Each structure stands twice: as structure tokens, then as C-alpha cells.
XYZ file of C-alpha atoms in Angstrom:
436
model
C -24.124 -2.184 2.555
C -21.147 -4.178 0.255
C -21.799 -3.344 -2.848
C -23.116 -6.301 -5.702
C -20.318 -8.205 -6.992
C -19.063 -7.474 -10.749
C -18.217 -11.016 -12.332
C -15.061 -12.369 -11.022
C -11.845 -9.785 -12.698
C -10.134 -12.981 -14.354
C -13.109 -13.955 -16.378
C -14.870 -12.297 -19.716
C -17.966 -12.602 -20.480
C -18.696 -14.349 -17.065
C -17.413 -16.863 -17.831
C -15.043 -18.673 -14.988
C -11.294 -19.151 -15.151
C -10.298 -22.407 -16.605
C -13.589 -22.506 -18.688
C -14.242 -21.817 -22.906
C -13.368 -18.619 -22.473
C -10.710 -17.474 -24.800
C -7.315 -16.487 -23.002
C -7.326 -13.566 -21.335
C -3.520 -12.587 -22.897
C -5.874 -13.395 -26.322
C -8.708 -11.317 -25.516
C -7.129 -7.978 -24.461
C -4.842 -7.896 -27.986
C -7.896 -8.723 -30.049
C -9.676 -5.287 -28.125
C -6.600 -3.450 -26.578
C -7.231 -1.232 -30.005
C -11.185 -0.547 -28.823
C -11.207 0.840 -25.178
C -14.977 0.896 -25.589
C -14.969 -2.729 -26.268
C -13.336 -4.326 -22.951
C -14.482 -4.448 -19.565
C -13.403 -1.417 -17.219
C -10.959 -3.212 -15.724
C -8.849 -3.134 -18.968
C -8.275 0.150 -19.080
C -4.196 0.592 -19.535
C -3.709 0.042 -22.836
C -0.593 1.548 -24.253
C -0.192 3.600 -20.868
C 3.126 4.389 -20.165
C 5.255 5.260 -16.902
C 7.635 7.893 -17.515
C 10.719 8.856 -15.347
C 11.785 12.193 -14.948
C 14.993 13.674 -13.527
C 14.583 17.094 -12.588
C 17.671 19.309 -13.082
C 17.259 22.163 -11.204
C 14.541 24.339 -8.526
C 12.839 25.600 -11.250
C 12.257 22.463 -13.113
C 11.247 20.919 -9.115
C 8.632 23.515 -8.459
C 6.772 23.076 -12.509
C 6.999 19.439 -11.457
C 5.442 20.015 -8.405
C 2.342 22.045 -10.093
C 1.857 18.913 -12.365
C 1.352 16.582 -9.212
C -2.254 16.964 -9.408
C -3.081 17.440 -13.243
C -5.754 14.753 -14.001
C -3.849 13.741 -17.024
C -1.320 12.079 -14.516
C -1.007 9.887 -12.370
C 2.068 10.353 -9.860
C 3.453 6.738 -8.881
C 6.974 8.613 -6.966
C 6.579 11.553 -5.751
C 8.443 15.041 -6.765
C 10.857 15.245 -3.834
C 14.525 17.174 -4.730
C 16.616 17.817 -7.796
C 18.380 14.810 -9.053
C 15.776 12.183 -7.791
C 13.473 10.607 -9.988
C 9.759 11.166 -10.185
C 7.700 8.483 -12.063
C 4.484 9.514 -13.710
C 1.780 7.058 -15.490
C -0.052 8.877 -18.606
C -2.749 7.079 -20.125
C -2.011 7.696 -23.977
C -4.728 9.634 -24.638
C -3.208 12.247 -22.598
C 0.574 11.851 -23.598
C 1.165 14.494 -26.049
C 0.244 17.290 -23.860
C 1.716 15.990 -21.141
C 4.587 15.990 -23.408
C 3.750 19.892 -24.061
C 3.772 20.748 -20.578
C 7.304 18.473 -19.941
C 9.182 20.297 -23.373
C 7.965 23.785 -22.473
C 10.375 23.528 -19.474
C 12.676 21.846 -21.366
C 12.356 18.684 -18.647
C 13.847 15.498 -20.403
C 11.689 12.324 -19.110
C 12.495 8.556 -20.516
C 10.024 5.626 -20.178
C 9.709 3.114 -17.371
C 7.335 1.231 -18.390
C 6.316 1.304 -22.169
C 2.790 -0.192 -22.286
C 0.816 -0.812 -19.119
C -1.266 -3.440 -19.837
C 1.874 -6.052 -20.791
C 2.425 -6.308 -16.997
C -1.257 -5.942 -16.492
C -1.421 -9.414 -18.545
C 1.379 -10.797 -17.001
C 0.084 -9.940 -13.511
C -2.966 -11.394 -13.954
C -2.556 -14.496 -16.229
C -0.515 -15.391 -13.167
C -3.776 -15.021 -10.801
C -5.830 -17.110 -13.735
C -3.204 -20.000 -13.595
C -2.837 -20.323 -9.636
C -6.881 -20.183 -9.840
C -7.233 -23.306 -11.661
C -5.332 -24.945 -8.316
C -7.519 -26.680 -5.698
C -7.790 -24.237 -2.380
C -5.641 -24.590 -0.144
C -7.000 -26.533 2.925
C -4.767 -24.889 5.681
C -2.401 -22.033 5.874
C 0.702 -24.505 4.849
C -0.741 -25.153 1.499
C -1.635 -21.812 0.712
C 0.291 -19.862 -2.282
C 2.309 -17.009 -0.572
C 3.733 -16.428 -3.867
C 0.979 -15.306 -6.083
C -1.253 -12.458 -5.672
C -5.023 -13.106 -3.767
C -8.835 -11.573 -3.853
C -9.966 -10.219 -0.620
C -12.444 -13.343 0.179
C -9.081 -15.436 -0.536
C -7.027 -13.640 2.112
C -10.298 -13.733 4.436
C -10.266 -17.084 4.013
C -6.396 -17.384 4.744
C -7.221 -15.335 8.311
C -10.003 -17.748 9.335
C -7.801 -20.571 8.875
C -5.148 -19.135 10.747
C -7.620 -18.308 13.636
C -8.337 -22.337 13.076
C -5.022 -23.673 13.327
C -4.013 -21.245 15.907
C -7.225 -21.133 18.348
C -5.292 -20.171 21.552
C -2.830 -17.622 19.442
C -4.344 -15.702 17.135
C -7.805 -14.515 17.132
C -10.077 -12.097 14.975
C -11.357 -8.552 15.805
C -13.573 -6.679 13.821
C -12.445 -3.076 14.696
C -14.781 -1.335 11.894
C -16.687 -1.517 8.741
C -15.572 0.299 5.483
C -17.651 2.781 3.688
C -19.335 -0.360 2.063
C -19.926 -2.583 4.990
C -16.515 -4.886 4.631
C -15.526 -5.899 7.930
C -11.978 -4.240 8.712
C -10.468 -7.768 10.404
C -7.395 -7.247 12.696
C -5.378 -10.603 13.834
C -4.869 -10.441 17.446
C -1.626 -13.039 18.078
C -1.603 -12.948 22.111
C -0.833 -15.602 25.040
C -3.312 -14.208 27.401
C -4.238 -10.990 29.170
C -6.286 -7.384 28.065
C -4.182 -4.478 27.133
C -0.448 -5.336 27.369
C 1.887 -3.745 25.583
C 1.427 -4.504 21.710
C 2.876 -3.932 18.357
C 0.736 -2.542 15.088
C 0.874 -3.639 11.913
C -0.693 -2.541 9.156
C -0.679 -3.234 5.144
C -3.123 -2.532 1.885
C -3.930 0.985 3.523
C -3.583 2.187 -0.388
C -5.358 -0.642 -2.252
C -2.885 -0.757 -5.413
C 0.153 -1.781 -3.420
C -0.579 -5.028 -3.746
C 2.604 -6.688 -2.924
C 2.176 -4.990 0.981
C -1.258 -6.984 1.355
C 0.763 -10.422 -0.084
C 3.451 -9.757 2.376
C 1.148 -8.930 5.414
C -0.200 -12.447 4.521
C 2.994 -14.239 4.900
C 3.922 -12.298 7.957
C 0.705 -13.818 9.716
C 1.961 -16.922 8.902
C 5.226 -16.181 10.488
C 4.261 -14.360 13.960
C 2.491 -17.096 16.156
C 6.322 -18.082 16.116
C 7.737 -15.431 18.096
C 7.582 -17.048 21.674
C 9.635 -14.646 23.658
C 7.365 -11.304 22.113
C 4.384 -12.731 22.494
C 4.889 -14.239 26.043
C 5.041 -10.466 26.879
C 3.592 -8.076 24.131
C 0.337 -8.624 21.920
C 1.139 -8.130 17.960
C -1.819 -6.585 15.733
C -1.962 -7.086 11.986
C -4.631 -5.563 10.026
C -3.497 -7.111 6.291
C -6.236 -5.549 4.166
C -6.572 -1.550 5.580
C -9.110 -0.288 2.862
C -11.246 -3.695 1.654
C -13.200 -1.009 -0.212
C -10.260 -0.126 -2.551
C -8.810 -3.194 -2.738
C -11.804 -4.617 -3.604
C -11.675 -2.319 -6.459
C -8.447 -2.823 -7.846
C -9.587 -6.259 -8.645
C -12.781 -5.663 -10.312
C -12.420 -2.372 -11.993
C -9.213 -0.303 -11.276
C -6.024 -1.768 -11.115
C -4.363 1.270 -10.042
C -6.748 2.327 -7.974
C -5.488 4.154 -4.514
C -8.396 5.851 -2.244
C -11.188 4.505 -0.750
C -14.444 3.948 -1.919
C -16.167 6.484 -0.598
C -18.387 9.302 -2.697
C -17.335 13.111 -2.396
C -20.657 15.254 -1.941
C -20.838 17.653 -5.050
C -17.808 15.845 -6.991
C -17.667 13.098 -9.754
C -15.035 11.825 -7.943
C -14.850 9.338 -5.354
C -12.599 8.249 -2.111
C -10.423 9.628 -0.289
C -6.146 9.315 0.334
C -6.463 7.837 3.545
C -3.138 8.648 4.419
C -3.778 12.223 4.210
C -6.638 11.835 6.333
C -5.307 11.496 10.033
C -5.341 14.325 12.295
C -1.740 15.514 11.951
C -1.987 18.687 10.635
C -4.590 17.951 8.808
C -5.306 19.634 5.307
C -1.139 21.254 5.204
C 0.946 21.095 2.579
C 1.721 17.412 1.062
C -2.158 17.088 0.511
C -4.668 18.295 -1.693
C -8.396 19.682 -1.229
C -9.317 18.643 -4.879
C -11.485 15.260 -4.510
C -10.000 13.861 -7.339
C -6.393 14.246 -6.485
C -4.792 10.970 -5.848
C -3.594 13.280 -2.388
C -7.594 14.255 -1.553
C -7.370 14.604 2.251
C -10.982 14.370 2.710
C -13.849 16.807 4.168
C -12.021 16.480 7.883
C -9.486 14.450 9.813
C -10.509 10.700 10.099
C -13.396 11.137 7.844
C -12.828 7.925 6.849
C -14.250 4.874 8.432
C -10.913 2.918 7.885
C -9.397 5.615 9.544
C -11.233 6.463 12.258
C -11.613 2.934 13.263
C -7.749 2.658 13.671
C -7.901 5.296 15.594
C -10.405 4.388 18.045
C -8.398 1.263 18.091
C -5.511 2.377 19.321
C -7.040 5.360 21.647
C -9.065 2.962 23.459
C -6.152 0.089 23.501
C -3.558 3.047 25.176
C -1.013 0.901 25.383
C 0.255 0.258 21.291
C 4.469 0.720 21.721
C 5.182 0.595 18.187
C 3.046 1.557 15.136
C 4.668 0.129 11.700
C 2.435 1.025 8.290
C 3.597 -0.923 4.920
C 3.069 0.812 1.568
C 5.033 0.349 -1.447
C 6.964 1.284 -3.971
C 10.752 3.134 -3.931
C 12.275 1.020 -1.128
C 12.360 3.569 1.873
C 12.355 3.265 5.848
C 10.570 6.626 7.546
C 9.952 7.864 10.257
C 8.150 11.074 11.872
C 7.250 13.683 10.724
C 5.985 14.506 7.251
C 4.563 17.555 7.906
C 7.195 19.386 9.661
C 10.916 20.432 9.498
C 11.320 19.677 13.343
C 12.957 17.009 14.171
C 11.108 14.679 16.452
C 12.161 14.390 20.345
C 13.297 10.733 19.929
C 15.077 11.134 16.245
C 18.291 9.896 17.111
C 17.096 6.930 18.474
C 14.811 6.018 15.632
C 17.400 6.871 12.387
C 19.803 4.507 14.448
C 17.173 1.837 14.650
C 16.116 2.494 10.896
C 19.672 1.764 9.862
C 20.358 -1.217 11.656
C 16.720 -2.583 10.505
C 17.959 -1.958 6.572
C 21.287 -3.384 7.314
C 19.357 -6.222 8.369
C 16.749 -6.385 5.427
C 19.927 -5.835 3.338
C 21.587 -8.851 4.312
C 19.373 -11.380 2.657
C 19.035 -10.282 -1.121
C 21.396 -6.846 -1.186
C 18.122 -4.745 -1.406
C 19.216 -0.842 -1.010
C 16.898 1.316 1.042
C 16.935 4.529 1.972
C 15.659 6.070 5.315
C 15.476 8.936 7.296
C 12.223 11.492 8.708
C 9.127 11.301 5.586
C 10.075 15.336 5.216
C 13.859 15.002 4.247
C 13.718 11.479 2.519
C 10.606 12.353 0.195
C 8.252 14.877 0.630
C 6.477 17.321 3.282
C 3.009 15.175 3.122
C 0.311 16.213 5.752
C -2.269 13.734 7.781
C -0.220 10.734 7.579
C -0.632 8.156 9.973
C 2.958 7.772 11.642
C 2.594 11.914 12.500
C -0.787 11.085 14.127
C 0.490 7.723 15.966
C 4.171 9.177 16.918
C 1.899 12.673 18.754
C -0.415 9.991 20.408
C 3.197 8.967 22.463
C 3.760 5.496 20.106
C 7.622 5.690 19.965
C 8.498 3.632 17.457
C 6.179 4.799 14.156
C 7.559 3.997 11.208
C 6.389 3.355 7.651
C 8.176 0.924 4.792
C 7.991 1.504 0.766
C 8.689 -2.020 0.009
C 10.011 -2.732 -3.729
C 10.847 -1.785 -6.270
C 12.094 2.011 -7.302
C 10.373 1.614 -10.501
C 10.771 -0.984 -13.268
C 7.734 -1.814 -12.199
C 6.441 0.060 -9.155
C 2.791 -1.149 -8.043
C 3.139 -3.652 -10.685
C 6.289 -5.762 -9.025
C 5.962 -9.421 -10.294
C 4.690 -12.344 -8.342
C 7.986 -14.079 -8.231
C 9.129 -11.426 -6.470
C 6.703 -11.219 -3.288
C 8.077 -13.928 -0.848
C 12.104 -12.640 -1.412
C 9.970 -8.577 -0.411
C 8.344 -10.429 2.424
C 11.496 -12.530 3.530
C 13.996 -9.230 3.812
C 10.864 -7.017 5.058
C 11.006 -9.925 7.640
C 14.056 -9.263 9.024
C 13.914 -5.425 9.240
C 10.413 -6.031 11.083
C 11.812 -8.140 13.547
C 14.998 -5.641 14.558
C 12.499 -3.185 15.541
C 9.911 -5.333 17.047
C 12.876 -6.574 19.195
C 14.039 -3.437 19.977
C 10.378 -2.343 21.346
C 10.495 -5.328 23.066
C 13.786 -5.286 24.906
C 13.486 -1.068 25.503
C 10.444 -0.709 27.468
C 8.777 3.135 27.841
């Protein structure tokens, strides 16, 4: 069953946006000093991001023991000496996090001073766009702001609308608490051609990959020459559940929604939780690690129902998952050292798809296997897809590399969406024009 509805996340006190509430910006200075005085959702006062540069192995591997300290909250990952790793620390917890840092003489500086200023920002943005009318088709709608689940339902329903012979909706699942996971189907005709995947949201903070999956909808039923031959799939919102949460509770939130028997803590990483070797290194068996894998492989219903998906379609020829942040192109494998069969071919597709997304704005990204360009991470979804014979399975970390990581500004989503665009197309193109 979906779980009750908490009052709407831009109101206090109930009341609704636009009404005699005071302004939210008001209202969290007045109790940003009283945690116990503001609504969960508030919770990131004076939490700050730090960035730390480790210097050498030994500094890399105390790092690495740190990943899963509940005091933290890893935003970019420990990878190798001389890249950055970004860590949030709610201020509660920042002098011994400090401790820990000092007592291996690791130097860190500060991102991100105090969370909740872009918190405000973020969503005093989402109060003023609320106050609009809604938008009557998908022309009017705002691709620049940020949107609620039932507003980005709504935007697929009207695409369906406009688009009746097109695009279509498939209900491939149901998350842990009954939210319908909705796939777009954009197709001319026929059952089980050769298709392209899409997938954004799959961890609910990255909120600008769930804005730009929006805007790409809007953009596909354009594509005449794919379509006339391949089906595109586009699931916008992968884990409602978490999502969900991030707008009514948790901001940061990552997992899914679903309880751990025996812990306090709840959900799951669902992209440690596909069955590519499962449970290895790069995830963690502690439920309330960030990195929780899960009690088994596809233990998740948002998992598992992609995966029945594409099992039973047998004929997906490209597999693309969008997270952000750090501004990377990857491809298989995470878990492993080995270089996939068709490596060549996919590095000299990934760097002609970020020459592309380059051209538009300058963006610098990065790209290369998951296991060289970050970390090893085990159960990720591009392993699982690329060892079920789908080619082309890559993953994006859209913007930024950290001034403001989950938190990237509104005015900033359709110039991530346009350049995403672009590398998207070079390697749906590809799959189209190199048939396996």
C-alpha cells in the first residue's frame, strides 16, 4: 500500500504555498537554531560538505574505512590519491569527524558551508513556480524547475495524450509502497524490436537526473529515423519510493523505502543490488550504509522489475542509467579488473559522446570502465545488463563535481539536459547504425 501523504514539503503548518504562511526562507532562520522545532524535512542546518584530497595510500585506505561511519555521509566517492572525495557532516558530528581527519593528518576544506542555504534556495524556487497555473500540455510545462512525483506523473500522461500513436505507458512494477514504476514506451508499431533503455531517479536525491529524464521525453517522439526501426524505453522516476521521500522528509535521501528485518534502518542502494557479483567489494552488508546491498540480488522490487523487463523483452541493444554528480561517462565493469570483451569499442564511443556533450557549454567529463574511473563497486546495474549480452551499457554522473553536488541549482537543469542530449544521441545512433 502507498503510504499516507505528509502535508505538501513547501508548506508549514499545512498550510499551502502562496497562502498566510510566513516565508519559508523566514521560517527556517527563526528555527534553524531548534532542530526539535522544524519539520523533519529541515534537517541540514549548518551541515557542511567537506572536500578532501588524499595525499598518499595510507591516507586512501583511512579514507576508505570512514566510507561507512554513520557520522558521514559520502557524496564522491574515495577513489585514488589526488582526487577529491566530498563528505556531508551534519554539525553535530563535525568535531570528531574532525578527530578522525587530524589524527591522519588529512587536510579537508569546505564545499559547501551550511546546507540548508541551498536547501532554501532549492526550494523557495519550487514554492515560486507553485504559485503558477499547471501547465495544460507538455509545451507549457516548466523543464527548468524541479517537480513532485504526481507533477512528473502528470507530465507522462500528457505526453501519452499528445502523443497517442507514439508513446504509450507500461506499468512494469510496483515499489515497496505500491507506486506504480511507469516506463514510456515511444514506438511506431510492432512487439519486441530492437530497443534502447533509459533510465533516471534510480537514487532518489539526484534530482537533476529525474528533471532531465523529463525533458528528454519531451524530446524523443522526434527521432523519426530510430524509432521507425528501434523502440526507446524511459523509466524517469526508478525508485518513486525514495523520491517520494526526498520531498517530504529527506532531502538527501538515496535508498529505497523499504524496511531491513532486525535493523532501525531502512532501504536499500539499489545499485548495489543487481546480480553482478552480488555482495563484493564496492558494497556494504550494514543496512544503514548509504552502499547496503540488500538481503540478496534484486531484492528490490524496483530492481527486480527492471529485470524481468528486460529478460522477458530479450531484445534491449543498449542499456544507459543516469545518476549524478562528478560529471563521468562509464562503462562495464565495476566489480572487476578485466576488461570487458567489447572495451575498445565502448571507450571510443564514450569519447566521441563527451566530445559531443562538450561542444555545447565546455562541460569536462571524464570516462572510462566504473573500476579505473572511480571505484570497484559491486551489483551495479550496467555489470548485470552488459553479462545479460546488452552491448552498449553505460552510466552518466551528470553535473556538477561539487560546488554543489545533489544540490545543482534549477537554472542549471535544461543547459545538464541540453549537453546530456547530445552525448545520448551519439550512442543511441551508434546502436542504431551498428546492429548485433
Amino acid at each position: 500500500m502507498i503510504v499516507s501523504s505528509p502535508p505538501h514539503p513547501l508548506t508549514v503548518g499545512g498550510a499551502i504555498p502562496g497562502g498566510s504562511a510566513p516565508s519559508l526562507g523566514l521560517f527556517l532562520h527563526q528555527t534553524c537554531a531548534n532542530a526539535s522545532d522544524r519539520p523533519l524535512w529541515f534537517f541540514s542546518c549548518r551541515d557542511k560538505v567537506l572536500r578532501i584530497i588524499p595525499k598518499n595510500e595510507a591516507q586512501l585506505s583511512f579514507l576508505k574505512s570512514m566510507e561507512d561511519m554513520p557520522e558521514i555521509d559520502v557524496w564522491r566517492g574515495v577513489t585514488e590519491v589526488g582526487i577529491p572525495v566530498d563528505i556531508r557532516v551534519p554539525v553535530q558530528h563535525l568535531p570528531v569527524v574532525k578527530v578522525h581527519l587530524q589524527s591522519q593528518d588529512i587536510q579537508h576544506s569546505t564545499m559547501i558551508e551550511d546546507l540548508q542555504v541551498l536547501l532554501d534556495e532549492e526550494q523557495e524556487g519550487m514554492e515560486s513556480a507553485a504559485r503558477f497555473a499547471e501547465p495544460r500540455n507538455t509545451d507549457s510545462f516548466n523543464y527548468s524547475n524541479y517537480h513532485t512525483l504526481s507533477e512528473i506523473y502528470s507530465f507522462q500522461d500528457m505526453l501519452v495524450a499528445e502523443n497517442p500513436r507514439l508513446v504509450s505507458k507500461i506499468v512494469i512494477g510496483q515499489s515497496y509502497q505500491g507506486r506504480a514504476l511507469n516506463v514510456l514506451k515511444f514506438s511506431t508499431g510492432g512487439s519486441k524490436r530492437p530497443a534502447i533503455w533509459i533510465d533516471t531517479g534510480i537514487h532518489s536525491r539526484e534530482w537533476v537526473t529525474q528533471a532531465s529524464g523529463t525533458w528528454f521525453a519531451k524530446k524523443i517522439p522526434a527521432l523519426t529515423a530510430i524509432l521507425n526501426e528501434m523502440d526507446i524505453f524511459l523509466e524517469i522516476v526508478t525508485n518513486p519510493d525514495g523520491f517520494y521521500y526526498t520531498h517530504s522528509n529527506d532531502r538527501m535521501w538515496r535508498k529505497t523505502r523499504k524496511p531491513n528485518p532486525g535493523s532501525s534502518c531502512v532501504g536499500v542502494d539499489p545499485n548495489r543490488n543487481w546480480d553482478a557479483d552480488f555482495g563484493g567489494p564496492g558494497a556494504s552488508s550494514d543496512p544503514c550504509s548509504q552502499r547496503y546491498h540488500g538481503p540478496r540480488a534484486h531484492s528490490e522490487s524496483e530492481v527486480k522489475s527492471i529485470v524481468d523487463f528486460v529478460k522477458a523483452h530479450g531484445n534491449i541493444k543498449a542499456f544507459i542509467s543516469i545518476h549524478s554528480f562528478s560529471q563521468l561517462l562509464l562503462y562495464p565493469y565495476g566489480y572487476t579488473r578485466t576488461p570487458v570483451k567489447d572495451q575498445a569499442e565502448l571507450h571510443s564511443l564514450a569519447k566521441k559522446a563527451i566530445t559531443d556533450l562538450a561542444s555545447m557549454y565546455g562541460t569536462s567529463y571524464r570516462y572510462g570502465s566504473i573500476i579505473n574511473i572511480i571505484y570497484q563497486a559491486s551489483g551495479g546495474s550496467i555489470d548485470w545488463t552488459y553479462n545479460q549480452g546488452i552491448k552498449y551499457s553505460y552510466a552518466f554522473e551528470l553535473r556538477d563535481t561539487g560546488v554543489y553536488g545533489f544540490l545543482l541549482p534549477a537554472n542549471q537543469i535544461l543547459p545538464t539536459a541540453m549537453e546530456t542530449w547530445l552525448a545520448l544521441m551519439t550512442i543511441m545512433n551508434h546502436t542504431f547504425k551498428n546492429p548485433y
